Coordinates of C-alpha atoms in Angstrom, one line a residue:
Chain A
M64 CA 12.6 59.7 -24.0
K65 CA 11.6 59.8 -20.8
D66 CA 8.0 57.7 -20.8
K67 CA 7.4 59.3 -17.3
T68 CA 7.4 63.0 -19.0
T69 CA 6.6 62.5 -22.5
P70 CA 3.1 61.4 -24.2
S71 CA 3.7 57.7 -26.4
L72 CA 3.7 58.1 -30.2
E73 CA 0.7 56.1 -30.0
T74 CA -2.3 58.1 -28.4
S75 CA -0.9 60.6 -30.5
K76 CA -1.8 59.2 -33.8
K77 CA -4.9 58.3 -32.6
D78 CA -6.1 61.7 -31.4
E79 CA -5.1 63.1 -34.1
K80 CA -3.6 65.7 -32.6
R81 CA 0.2 67.6 -33.1
Y82 CA 2.6 68.2 -30.6
S83 CA 5.0 70.6 -31.4
T84 CA 8.6 70.2 -30.6
L85 CA 10.6 73.5 -28.8
N86 CA 14.8 74.2 -28.3
L87 CA 14.2 76.3 -25.1
G88 CA 17.8 76.6 -25.2
P89 CA 20.8 75.9 -24.6
T90 CA 21.6 80.2 -24.8
H91 CA 18.3 81.7 -24.4
P92 CA 18.3 85.0 -23.0
A93 CA 16.0 84.0 -20.3
T94 CA 17.6 80.8 -18.6
H95 CA 20.5 82.3 -17.0
G96 CA 22.8 80.2 -18.1
I97 CA 23.2 76.9 -21.0
F98 CA 20.3 74.8 -20.8
Q99 CA 18.8 72.8 -23.0
N100 CA 15.1 71.7 -22.4
V101 CA 13.7 69.8 -25.7
L102 CA 10.0 70.7 -24.6
T103 CA 7.0 68.2 -25.9
M104 CA 4.4 71.6 -26.6
D105 CA 0.6 71.0 -27.1
G106 CA -0.1 74.6 -27.8
E107 CA 0.7 76.8 -25.0
T108 CA 1.2 73.8 -22.6
I109 CA 4.3 71.8 -21.5
L110 CA 3.7 68.2 -22.3
G111 CA 7.2 66.7 -21.7
A112 CA 10.6 68.0 -21.4
E113 CA 13.9 66.5 -22.0
Q114 CA 17.2 68.0 -21.2
T115 CA 20.8 68.6 -22.4
I116 CA 23.5 69.6 -20.4
G117 CA 27.2 69.0 -20.0
Y118 CA 27.4 72.7 -22.5
I119 CA 29.9 74.0 -20.4
H120 CA 31.9 70.4 -19.0
R121 CA 34.8 71.4 -17.8
A122 CA 36.6 68.2 -16.2
F123 CA 36.5 69.7 -12.9
E124 CA 37.1 66.2 -11.4
K125 CA 40.0 64.6 -14.1
I126 CA 42.0 68.4 -13.8
A127 CA 42.0 67.8 -9.9
E128 CA 43.4 64.6 -10.2
R129 CA 46.7 65.9 -11.0
R130 CA 46.7 68.7 -9.2
P131 CA 48.1 70.2 -5.9
Y132 CA 45.2 70.3 -2.6
Y133 CA 45.9 74.0 -2.6
Q134 CA 45.3 74.0 -6.4
I135 CA 42.3 73.1 -6.5
T136 CA 40.5 75.7 -4.8
T137 CA 40.4 78.1 -8.4
L138 CA 38.5 74.3 -9.4
T139 CA 35.8 75.4 -7.1
D140 CA 35.3 78.6 -7.5
R141 CA 33.6 78.4 -10.8
M142 CA 31.2 76.1 -9.7
N143 CA 29.0 77.9 -8.3
Y144 CA 30.7 81.3 -9.1
C145 CA 27.1 83.6 -7.5
S146 CA 28.6 81.9 -4.2
S147 CA 32.3 81.8 -4.5
P148 CA 33.9 82.0 -1.3
L149 CA 31.4 79.4 -0.1
N150 CA 33.0 76.5 -2.6
N151 CA 36.1 77.7 -0.9
I152 CA 35.6 77.9 2.6
G153 CA 34.3 73.8 1.8
W154 CA 37.1 72.9 0.2
H155 CA 39.5 74.3 2.7
L156 CA 37.0 72.3 5.7
A157 CA 37.6 69.7 3.8
V158 CA 41.4 69.2 2.9
E159 CA 41.6 70.3 6.9
K160 CA 39.2 67.0 7.8
L161 CA 41.8 65.0 6.2
L162 CA 44.9 66.5 7.1
G163 CA 43.2 66.3 10.5
V164 CA 44.0 70.0 11.7
E165 CA 41.8 72.2 13.9
T166 CA 40.8 75.6 13.6
N167 CA 40.5 77.7 16.3
K168 CA 37.6 79.7 16.9
R169 CA 37.9 83.0 15.4
I170 CA 38.9 81.6 12.1
D171 CA 36.2 79.4 12.8
Y172 CA 34.0 82.8 13.2
M173 CA 35.4 85.2 10.2
R174 CA 35.2 82.0 8.0
I175 CA 30.9 82.2 9.0
I176 CA 31.4 85.9 8.4
V177 CA 32.7 85.3 4.6
M178 CA 30.6 82.2 4.3
E179 CA 27.4 84.1 5.4
L180 CA 27.7 87.3 3.2
A181 CA 28.8 84.4 0.0
R182 CA 25.0 83.7 0.6
I183 CA 23.1 86.5 0.9
S184 CA 25.4 87.5 -2.7
D185 CA 24.0 84.4 -4.0
H186 CA 20.3 84.3 -2.3
L187 CA 20.2 88.2 -3.5
I188 CA 20.6 87.4 -7.0
C189 CA 18.4 84.1 -7.3
N190 CA 15.7 86.1 -6.0
S191 CA 15.8 89.3 -8.2
V192 CA 15.8 87.3 -11.1
I193 CA 12.7 85.9 -9.6
G194 CA 11.7 89.2 -9.8
V195 CA 13.1 89.5 -13.3
D196 CA 11.7 86.4 -15.3
S197 CA 8.3 87.7 -13.5
G198 CA 8.5 90.9 -15.1
A199 CA 9.6 93.2 -12.2
L200 CA 12.7 94.7 -13.3
T201 CA 12.9 97.3 -10.8
G202 CA 13.8 95.1 -7.1
F203 CA 17.2 93.3 -9.1
I204 CA 18.7 96.7 -10.5
Y205 CA 17.8 97.7 -7.1
V206 CA 19.8 95.1 -4.7
F207 CA 22.3 94.7 -7.2
E208 CA 24.1 97.3 -5.7
E209 CA 24.2 95.8 -2.6
R210 CA 25.7 92.8 -4.4
E211 CA 28.5 95.3 -5.2
K212 CA 29.2 95.8 -2.2
I213 CA 29.9 92.6 -1.2
Y214 CA 32.1 92.2 -3.7
E215 CA 33.9 94.8 -3.4
I216 CA 34.1 92.9 0.6
Y217 CA 35.8 90.5 -0.9
E218 CA 37.9 92.7 -2.3
E219 CA 39.0 93.9 0.5
L220 CA 39.1 90.1 1.9
C221 CA 41.3 88.8 -0.7
G222 CA 41.5 91.1 -4.3
A223 CA 39.6 89.4 -6.0
R224 CA 35.6 89.6 -7.0
L225 CA 33.7 86.5 -8.5
T226 CA 36.4 83.7 -9.0
T227 CA 37.9 84.7 -5.0
N228 CA 40.3 82.0 -4.4
L229 CA 39.9 83.4 -1.2
G230 CA 41.1 81.6 2.6
R231 CA 44.2 79.3 2.6
V232 CA 43.7 75.6 4.1
G233 CA 44.1 76.1 7.9
G234 CA 42.3 79.6 7.3
F235 CA 42.9 83.0 5.9
D236 CA 46.5 84.2 3.8
R237 CA 45.8 87.4 5.6
D238 CA 43.4 89.3 8.7
F239 CA 40.5 91.1 8.0
S240 CA 41.8 94.9 7.7
P241 CA 40.0 97.3 9.3
T242 CA 38.3 98.9 5.8
A243 CA 37.2 95.3 5.9
I244 CA 35.3 95.2 9.0
R245 CA 34.4 98.7 8.5
K246 CA 32.8 98.1 5.1
I247 CA 31.2 94.8 6.5
R248 CA 29.5 96.9 9.3
E249 CA 28.9 99.4 6.5
L250 CA 26.9 96.8 4.5
M251 CA 25.4 95.6 7.8
K252 CA 23.2 98.3 8.6
R253 CA 22.3 99.0 5.1
L254 CA 20.8 95.9 3.7
P255 CA 18.0 95.6 6.5
K256 CA 16.3 98.8 5.1
I257 CA 16.9 97.9 1.2
L258 CA 16.2 94.3 1.9
H259 CA 12.9 95.4 3.2
E260 CA 12.2 97.8 0.4
F261 CA 12.9 94.9 -2.0
E262 CA 10.2 92.3 0.4
N263 CA 8.0 95.0 0.2
L264 CA 8.2 95.1 -3.8
L265 CA 7.9 91.4 -4.5
M266 CA 6.1 89.2 -2.0
R267 CA 2.9 90.7 -0.6
N268 CA 2.8 91.9 -4.9
R269 CA -0.5 90.5 -5.8
I270 CA 1.0 90.0 -9.8
F271 CA 4.2 87.9 -8.0
M272 CA 2.0 86.0 -5.7
D273 CA -0.1 85.5 -8.7
R274 CA 2.9 84.3 -11.2
T275 CA 4.5 82.3 -8.4
I276 CA 2.2 80.5 -6.4
N277 CA 1.7 76.6 -7.6
V278 CA 4.6 77.4 -9.6
G279 CA 6.8 74.4 -9.9
S280 CA 5.3 72.8 -6.8
I281 CA 6.7 69.7 -5.4
S282 CA 5.7 67.3 -2.5
A283 CA 8.7 66.7 0.4
E284 CA 7.8 63.1 -0.7
R285 CA 9.2 63.7 -4.5
A286 CA 11.8 66.1 -3.7
L287 CA 13.2 63.9 -1.1
N288 CA 13.4 60.9 -3.6
Y289 CA 15.4 63.3 -6.1
S290 CA 18.1 64.5 -3.2
F291 CA 16.4 67.5 -3.2
T292 CA 19.1 70.0 -0.4
G293 CA 19.3 73.2 0.1
P294 CA 16.7 76.2 0.3
C295 CA 14.3 74.1 -3.1
L296 CA 13.9 71.0 -0.2
R297 CA 13.2 73.5 2.9
A298 CA 10.5 74.8 0.5
A299 CA 9.3 71.9 0.6
G300 CA 9.1 71.8 4.5
V301 CA 11.6 69.2 5.2
D302 CA 14.2 70.9 7.7
Y303 CA 17.2 69.5 6.2
D304 CA 20.2 72.0 6.5
V305 CA 24.0 71.0 6.8
R306 CA 24.8 73.7 9.1
V307 CA 22.6 72.7 11.9
N308 CA 22.6 68.7 10.8
E309 CA 26.9 68.6 10.4
P310 CA 27.4 71.2 11.9
Y311 CA 30.9 73.0 11.1
S312 CA 32.7 75.7 11.6
S313 CA 31.8 76.1 14.6
Y314 CA 27.9 77.0 13.9
N315 CA 26.7 75.4 16.9
D316 CA 28.0 78.7 18.6
F317 CA 25.1 80.6 16.9
D318 CA 21.5 80.2 17.5
F319 CA 19.8 80.9 14.2
I320 CA 16.2 79.9 11.9
V321 CA 16.2 77.2 9.6
P322 CA 12.9 78.9 7.8
I323 CA 10.6 76.0 6.1
G324 CA 8.1 76.9 3.0
Q325 CA 4.8 74.7 2.8
N326 CA 4.1 73.9 -0.7
G327 CA 8.0 73.9 -2.9
D328 CA 6.2 76.1 -4.9
T329 CA 8.1 79.4 -6.8
Y330 CA 6.7 81.4 -4.0
D331 CA 7.9 79.3 -1.2
R332 CA 11.6 79.1 -2.7
F333 CA 11.0 82.4 -2.6
C334 CA 10.4 83.3 1.0
V335 CA 12.8 80.3 2.3
R336 CA 15.5 82.4 0.4
E337 CA 14.1 86.2 2.4
T338 CA 14.4 84.4 5.6
E339 CA 17.6 82.7 5.2
M340 CA 19.5 86.4 3.7
W341 CA 18.0 88.2 7.6
E342 CA 19.4 84.7 9.6
S343 CA 22.8 85.7 7.2
M344 CA 22.5 88.8 8.4
K345 CA 22.2 87.5 12.6
L346 CA 24.4 85.2 11.9
I347 CA 27.1 88.3 10.5
N348 CA 26.7 90.6 13.2
N349 CA 26.9 87.5 15.9
A350 CA 29.9 86.3 14.7
L351 CA 31.5 89.8 14.1
E352 CA 30.3 91.1 17.9
N353 CA 32.0 88.2 19.2
M354 CA 34.7 87.2 17.3
P355 CA 37.7 86.6 19.7
E356 CA 41.6 87.0 19.5
G357 CA 44.5 85.1 17.9
K358 CA 45.6 84.2 15.2
F359 CA 44.0 84.2 11.0
N360 CA 45.9 80.9 9.8
A361 CA 46.0 77.1 11.7
E362 CA 49.8 75.4 12.1
V363 CA 49.6 73.7 8.7
P364 CA 52.9 75.3 6.8
A365 CA 52.4 72.9 3.4
F366 CA 49.9 75.1 2.9
Y367 CA 50.6 79.3 3.0
M368 CA 53.6 80.5 1.2
P369 CA 55.4 81.8 3.9
P370 CA 56.6 85.7 3.5
K371 CA 59.4 86.2 0.5
E372 CA 61.5 87.9 2.8
E373 CA 61.8 85.2 5.3
V374 CA 62.4 82.6 2.4
Y375 CA 65.5 84.4 1.7
S376 CA 67.2 84.9 4.8
K377 CA 65.8 81.9 7.1
M378 CA 66.0 77.8 6.6
E379 CA 62.3 76.7 7.7
P380 CA 60.6 79.1 5.7
L381 CA 63.3 77.7 2.6
I382 CA 62.5 74.3 3.3
S383 CA 58.5 74.9 3.6
H384 CA 58.0 77.1 0.3
F385 CA 59.8 74.4 -1.3
K386 CA 57.9 72.3 -0.5
M387 CA 54.8 74.0 -0.7
V388 CA 56.0 74.3 -4.7
M389 CA 57.3 70.9 -5.4
G390 CA 54.1 69.4 -3.4
E391 CA 56.0 67.3 -1.2
I392 CA 52.8 67.2 0.7
D393 CA 52.3 63.8 3.0
V394 CA 48.6 63.9 3.4
P395 CA 46.9 60.7 5.0
K396 CA 45.9 57.7 3.7
K397 CA 41.9 58.4 3.7
E398 CA 38.6 58.6 1.8
I399 CA 37.1 61.7 4.0
Y400 CA 33.2 62.9 3.0
H401 CA 32.7 67.0 4.1
A402 CA 29.8 68.8 3.6
V403 CA 29.2 72.1 3.9
E404 CA 25.7 74.3 3.6
G405 CA 25.9 76.1 -0.4
G406 CA 23.8 78.6 -1.5
N407 CA 22.0 75.8 -3.7
G408 CA 22.2 73.1 -1.0
E409 CA 24.4 70.4 0.2
L410 CA 27.6 71.0 -1.2
G411 CA 30.0 68.0 -0.8
F412 CA 33.3 67.1 -1.1
Y413 CA 34.6 62.7 -1.8
V414 CA 37.5 62.9 -1.6
V415 CA 40.2 59.4 -1.7
S416 CA 43.5 60.4 -1.1
D417 CA 46.6 57.7 -1.3
G418 CA 48.9 59.7 0.6
G419 CA 50.2 61.4 -2.8
R420 CA 50.3 65.2 -3.4
T421 CA 47.2 64.9 -5.9
P422 CA 43.5 63.9 -4.2
Y423 CA 43.6 59.9 -6.3
R424 CA 40.0 60.8 -6.6
L425 CA 38.4 63.8 -6.0
H426 CA 33.9 63.9 -6.4
F427 CA 32.1 67.2 -5.8
R428 CA 28.8 66.8 -5.1
R429 CA 27.4 69.8 -7.1
P430 CA 23.3 70.8 -5.1
S431 CA 22.2 72.1 -8.8
F432 CA 22.6 69.1 -11.0
I433 CA 21.2 66.7 -8.8
Y434 CA 18.3 68.4 -8.5
Y435 CA 18.2 69.6 -11.2
Q436 CA 16.7 66.4 -13.0
A437 CA 13.7 67.3 -11.0
Y438 CA 13.1 69.9 -13.2
P439 CA 10.7 67.8 -16.2
E440 CA 8.8 66.6 -13.6
M441 CA 8.2 70.0 -12.2
I442 CA 7.1 72.0 -15.0
V443 CA 5.2 69.4 -16.8
G444 CA 1.9 70.9 -17.0
S445 CA 2.2 74.6 -16.7
T446 CA 3.0 76.9 -19.5
I447 CA 6.3 78.6 -20.9
S448 CA 6.9 81.5 -18.7
D449 CA 6.3 79.2 -15.7
A450 CA 9.4 76.7 -16.2
I451 CA 11.1 80.1 -16.7
L452 CA 10.2 81.6 -13.8
T453 CA 10.8 77.8 -12.2
M454 CA 14.2 77.2 -13.4
S455 CA 15.3 80.9 -12.1
S456 CA 13.4 80.5 -8.9
M457 CA 15.9 76.7 -8.7
N458 CA 18.5 78.8 -8.8
I459 CA 20.7 76.1 -11.8
I460 CA 23.9 77.7 -11.8
A461 CA 25.1 76.3 -14.9
G462 CA 29.3 76.5 -13.6
E463 CA 28.0 74.2 -10.7
L464 CA 25.3 71.9 -13.0
D465 CA 28.4 70.9 -15.8
A466 CA 31.5 70.9 -13.1
Chain B
M15 CA 21.7 56.2 16.0
S16 CA 24.0 57.1 16.4
K17 CA 27.6 56.0 14.9
E18 CA 28.4 53.3 17.1
E19 CA 25.2 52.1 17.7
L20 CA 24.7 51.6 14.0
K21 CA 27.6 50.4 13.2
Q22 CA 26.3 47.7 15.7
Y23 CA 23.1 47.0 14.4
L24 CA 25.0 46.6 10.6
E25 CA 26.7 43.9 12.3
V26 CA 24.3 41.7 13.8
T27 CA 21.6 42.7 11.0
Y28 CA 23.6 41.5 7.8
P29 CA 26.8 39.3 9.5
D30 CA 28.1 37.2 6.0
L31 CA 29.0 41.3 5.1
E32 CA 32.0 43.4 5.9
V33 CA 30.7 46.2 8.2
K34 CA 34.3 48.9 8.4
E35 CA 34.4 52.7 9.4
T36 CA 35.2 55.6 7.9
V37 CA 36.3 59.3 8.8
N38 CA 32.8 60.0 9.3
F39 CA 30.5 57.2 8.9
P40 CA 29.9 53.8 9.2
L41 CA 30.9 51.7 5.7
L42 CA 29.0 48.1 4.7
L43 CA 30.8 46.3 2.3
V44 CA 28.3 44.8 0.3
N45 CA 28.9 42.7 -2.6
K46 CA 27.6 43.5 -6.5
E47 CA 24.4 40.9 -6.2
D48 CA 23.1 42.0 -3.1
V49 CA 23.2 45.7 -3.3
I50 CA 19.0 45.9 -4.2
P51 CA 18.0 43.8 -1.5
V52 CA 20.5 45.3 1.0
L53 CA 19.8 49.1 0.0
T54 CA 15.9 48.4 -0.1
K55 CA 16.1 47.1 3.2
L56 CA 18.7 49.5 4.8
K57 CA 15.4 52.1 3.2
D58 CA 12.8 50.1 4.2
A59 CA 13.5 48.5 7.9
S60 CA 11.8 51.3 10.3
E61 CA 15.2 51.2 12.3
T62 CA 17.2 52.6 9.8
R63 CA 14.5 54.9 7.2
F64 CA 17.6 55.9 5.0
N65 CA 15.4 57.3 3.0
F66 CA 18.0 60.1 1.3
L67 CA 20.6 58.9 -1.3
F68 CA 22.6 62.0 -0.9
C69 CA 26.0 61.0 -2.8
E70 CA 26.5 58.2 -5.6
T71 CA 30.1 57.6 -7.1
A72 CA 32.7 55.4 -8.1
V73 CA 36.3 55.0 -7.5
D74 CA 38.4 53.0 -10.5
R75 CA 41.2 51.4 -7.8
N76 CA 43.1 49.9 -11.3
P77 CA 41.9 46.9 -11.5
N78 CA 39.0 47.5 -9.4
F79 CA 35.4 49.3 -9.2
E80 CA 34.4 50.9 -6.6
V81 CA 30.9 51.9 -6.3
I82 CA 29.8 54.3 -3.0
Y83 CA 26.3 55.1 -2.0
H84 CA 25.7 58.2 0.5
L85 CA 22.6 57.6 2.4
T86 CA 21.4 59.9 5.2
S87 CA 18.0 59.6 7.0
T88 CA 15.7 62.7 7.5
Y89 CA 14.0 60.7 10.3
Y90 CA 16.6 59.6 12.4
H91 CA 19.9 61.8 11.0
H92 CA 22.1 59.0 10.7
D93 CA 24.2 58.4 8.1
L94 CA 26.2 55.5 5.8
E95 CA 28.3 54.5 3.5
V96 CA 28.1 51.5 1.9
K97 CA 30.6 50.5 -1.1
V98 CA 30.2 47.6 -4.1
I99 CA 33.7 45.9 -5.0
L100 CA 33.4 45.4 -9.3
E101 CA 35.8 42.6 -9.9
D102 CA 35.3 42.6 -13.5
R103 CA 37.0 45.6 -15.7
E104 CA 36.2 44.3 -19.0
N105 CA 32.4 44.8 -18.8
P106 CA 31.5 45.8 -15.1
V107 CA 27.5 46.2 -14.2
I108 CA 25.8 46.2 -11.3
D109 CA 22.1 46.9 -10.7
S110 CA 20.4 50.7 -11.3
V111 CA 18.8 52.0 -7.6
Y112 CA 16.2 54.2 -9.4
G113 CA 14.2 52.3 -8.7
L114 CA 14.8 52.9 -4.9
W115 CA 15.6 56.5 -5.3
E116 CA 15.3 58.8 -8.8
A117 CA 17.7 60.8 -7.8
A118 CA 20.1 57.9 -9.4
D119 CA 19.1 58.7 -12.7
L120 CA 22.0 61.4 -12.7
Y121 CA 24.4 60.4 -10.7
E122 CA 24.6 56.6 -12.7
D123 CA 24.8 59.2 -16.1
E124 CA 27.4 60.2 -15.1
I125 CA 29.2 57.4 -13.1
Y126 CA 28.2 55.7 -16.8
D127 CA 30.3 59.0 -18.8
M128 CA 33.1 58.9 -16.3
F129 CA 33.6 55.6 -15.7
G130 CA 31.9 52.9 -18.1
I131 CA 29.8 51.2 -15.3
R132 CA 26.9 50.3 -16.7
F133 CA 23.7 50.4 -15.0
K134 CA 20.8 47.1 -14.8
G135 CA 17.5 48.8 -15.1
H136 CA 19.0 52.5 -15.5
P137 CA 15.2 53.6 -17.7
N138 CA 17.9 56.0 -20.1
L139 CA 21.8 55.4 -19.5
R140 CA 23.5 58.2 -21.9
R141 CA 26.5 59.9 -21.9
I142 CA 26.1 63.2 -20.1
M143 CA 28.7 65.0 -20.4
L144 CA 30.5 64.1 -22.9
T145 CA 29.5 63.3 -26.9
D146 CA 28.2 60.1 -27.3
E147 CA 31.1 59.2 -30.0
W148 CA 33.6 60.0 -26.8
N149 CA 36.1 57.9 -27.0
G150 CA 37.3 55.8 -23.8
F151 CA 36.2 57.1 -20.2
P152 CA 37.9 59.5 -18.6
L153 CA 38.2 58.9 -15.3
R154 CA 39.5 55.6 -15.2
K155 CA 42.9 55.3 -14.2
D156 CA 44.3 54.1 -17.9
Y157 CA 42.5 56.2 -20.3
Q158 CA 45.3 57.7 -23.1
D159 CA 44.7 60.6 -24.7
D160 CA 47.3 62.2 -26.9
K161 CA 45.4 65.8 -25.9
I162 CA 46.7 65.1 -22.2
I163 CA 50.6 66.8 -21.5
S164 CA 52.4 66.4 -19.1
L165 CA 54.3 68.9 -17.3

């Protein structure tokens, strides 16, 4: 155990005080995933915590070294499964950077719509679960209907709901159907009303505020030291957003606010996520209004399955079909790092290519893996019920933590 | 500083180190012994102030190992990649940067778990993803396991 969070045995002997050890997890119903924290407790106060992670490690980085680039998309689905389209598109953007592919504005805008929808669904789950852990189940049930609507949109776009495998390297496998666009517009009409009601339930609720303000707070300096990113860092008061700092996918065409908190506590994280949802809606509406005409995929035939009837009748599609299936794709020898603003923060892909069909090395920078290490520091001195609330407000996703 | 300015600054400040360029960032090649002094200077110097270690990972370039640090500054919004090459394959050791950025805690645990690179000065180096009794280090290129089935 670490010294900084654990009282030394000597003092406990001297004070004749008995500390109890409590296993929070691995499968505790309140932790929403497989996390184990061995807590040292003095009565109800937490004195120290030791984390055990790796319960659902699936060796994604190892598997990725044996898979062609286009098959790695399905691995990224299973990291942060609350916003899988975001991970998919992040990976596609990384491969495009590696290949040096330029996409047109229509693809960028389509991607922004999908990514922001994913961000909304991610934040909806996180915020409603903060409500559940503080005892308010109503909001959770209420917004889950909207999450369902977002999943219906995914279904319309790619056929899957949770692990989406959405899009292809260089764009999409198909255009937005009229039904998909109608569903997005309908959602954009419904969501503001629902979100207002959800905020009315919690945001100025006395009980909720008492439970969340000054709970699990972290200062900006400590958060930077721990490499926090995403809503958790912004709640601590640092304006770091990959969409603004390193714009990708034409985010610089749009005007949006990056919300900042002050105390870095649970309430600030809740509010930052709420505001981000409003900003995401603004982005989706803008992108829908200004969507330019054009093709929905860039010219990278090595990453698209050509239509089957063409494969049987024409030469070129047959060649590219064969090349794609056999993985004989020319990829330049490069090292690239590409990051997108995921649901939890900076989701980075460090790809080392030595020219083969598979990456030589692929490292996923998973945001919640990195900021989970600050969790013991954030819960020391608080009670168990607050620790649960802190964890849910950090939105630690087990799949992303262990990869 | 922009990418070019940062590159020039590095060339002037560290004349005996090699400065290169990747697709995204300027790249500084640092000797194994100089990791802590160089990174401390990069973190504290008023021109650079790299206060944010956003990615630390390793690559097995058989027979060498590379440890890679991605740094950014929340003051100036410039990025840098620092690379250290470890030549000792039998017993790769490097100084831990835990004292500079506490985020290195889990990063280095993960690298140790997957590559077997030891970090001197790390407070709690352990296998986090795999079990303690696991044989070998899976992300090394010469890792052998009977359970890997080649298609």
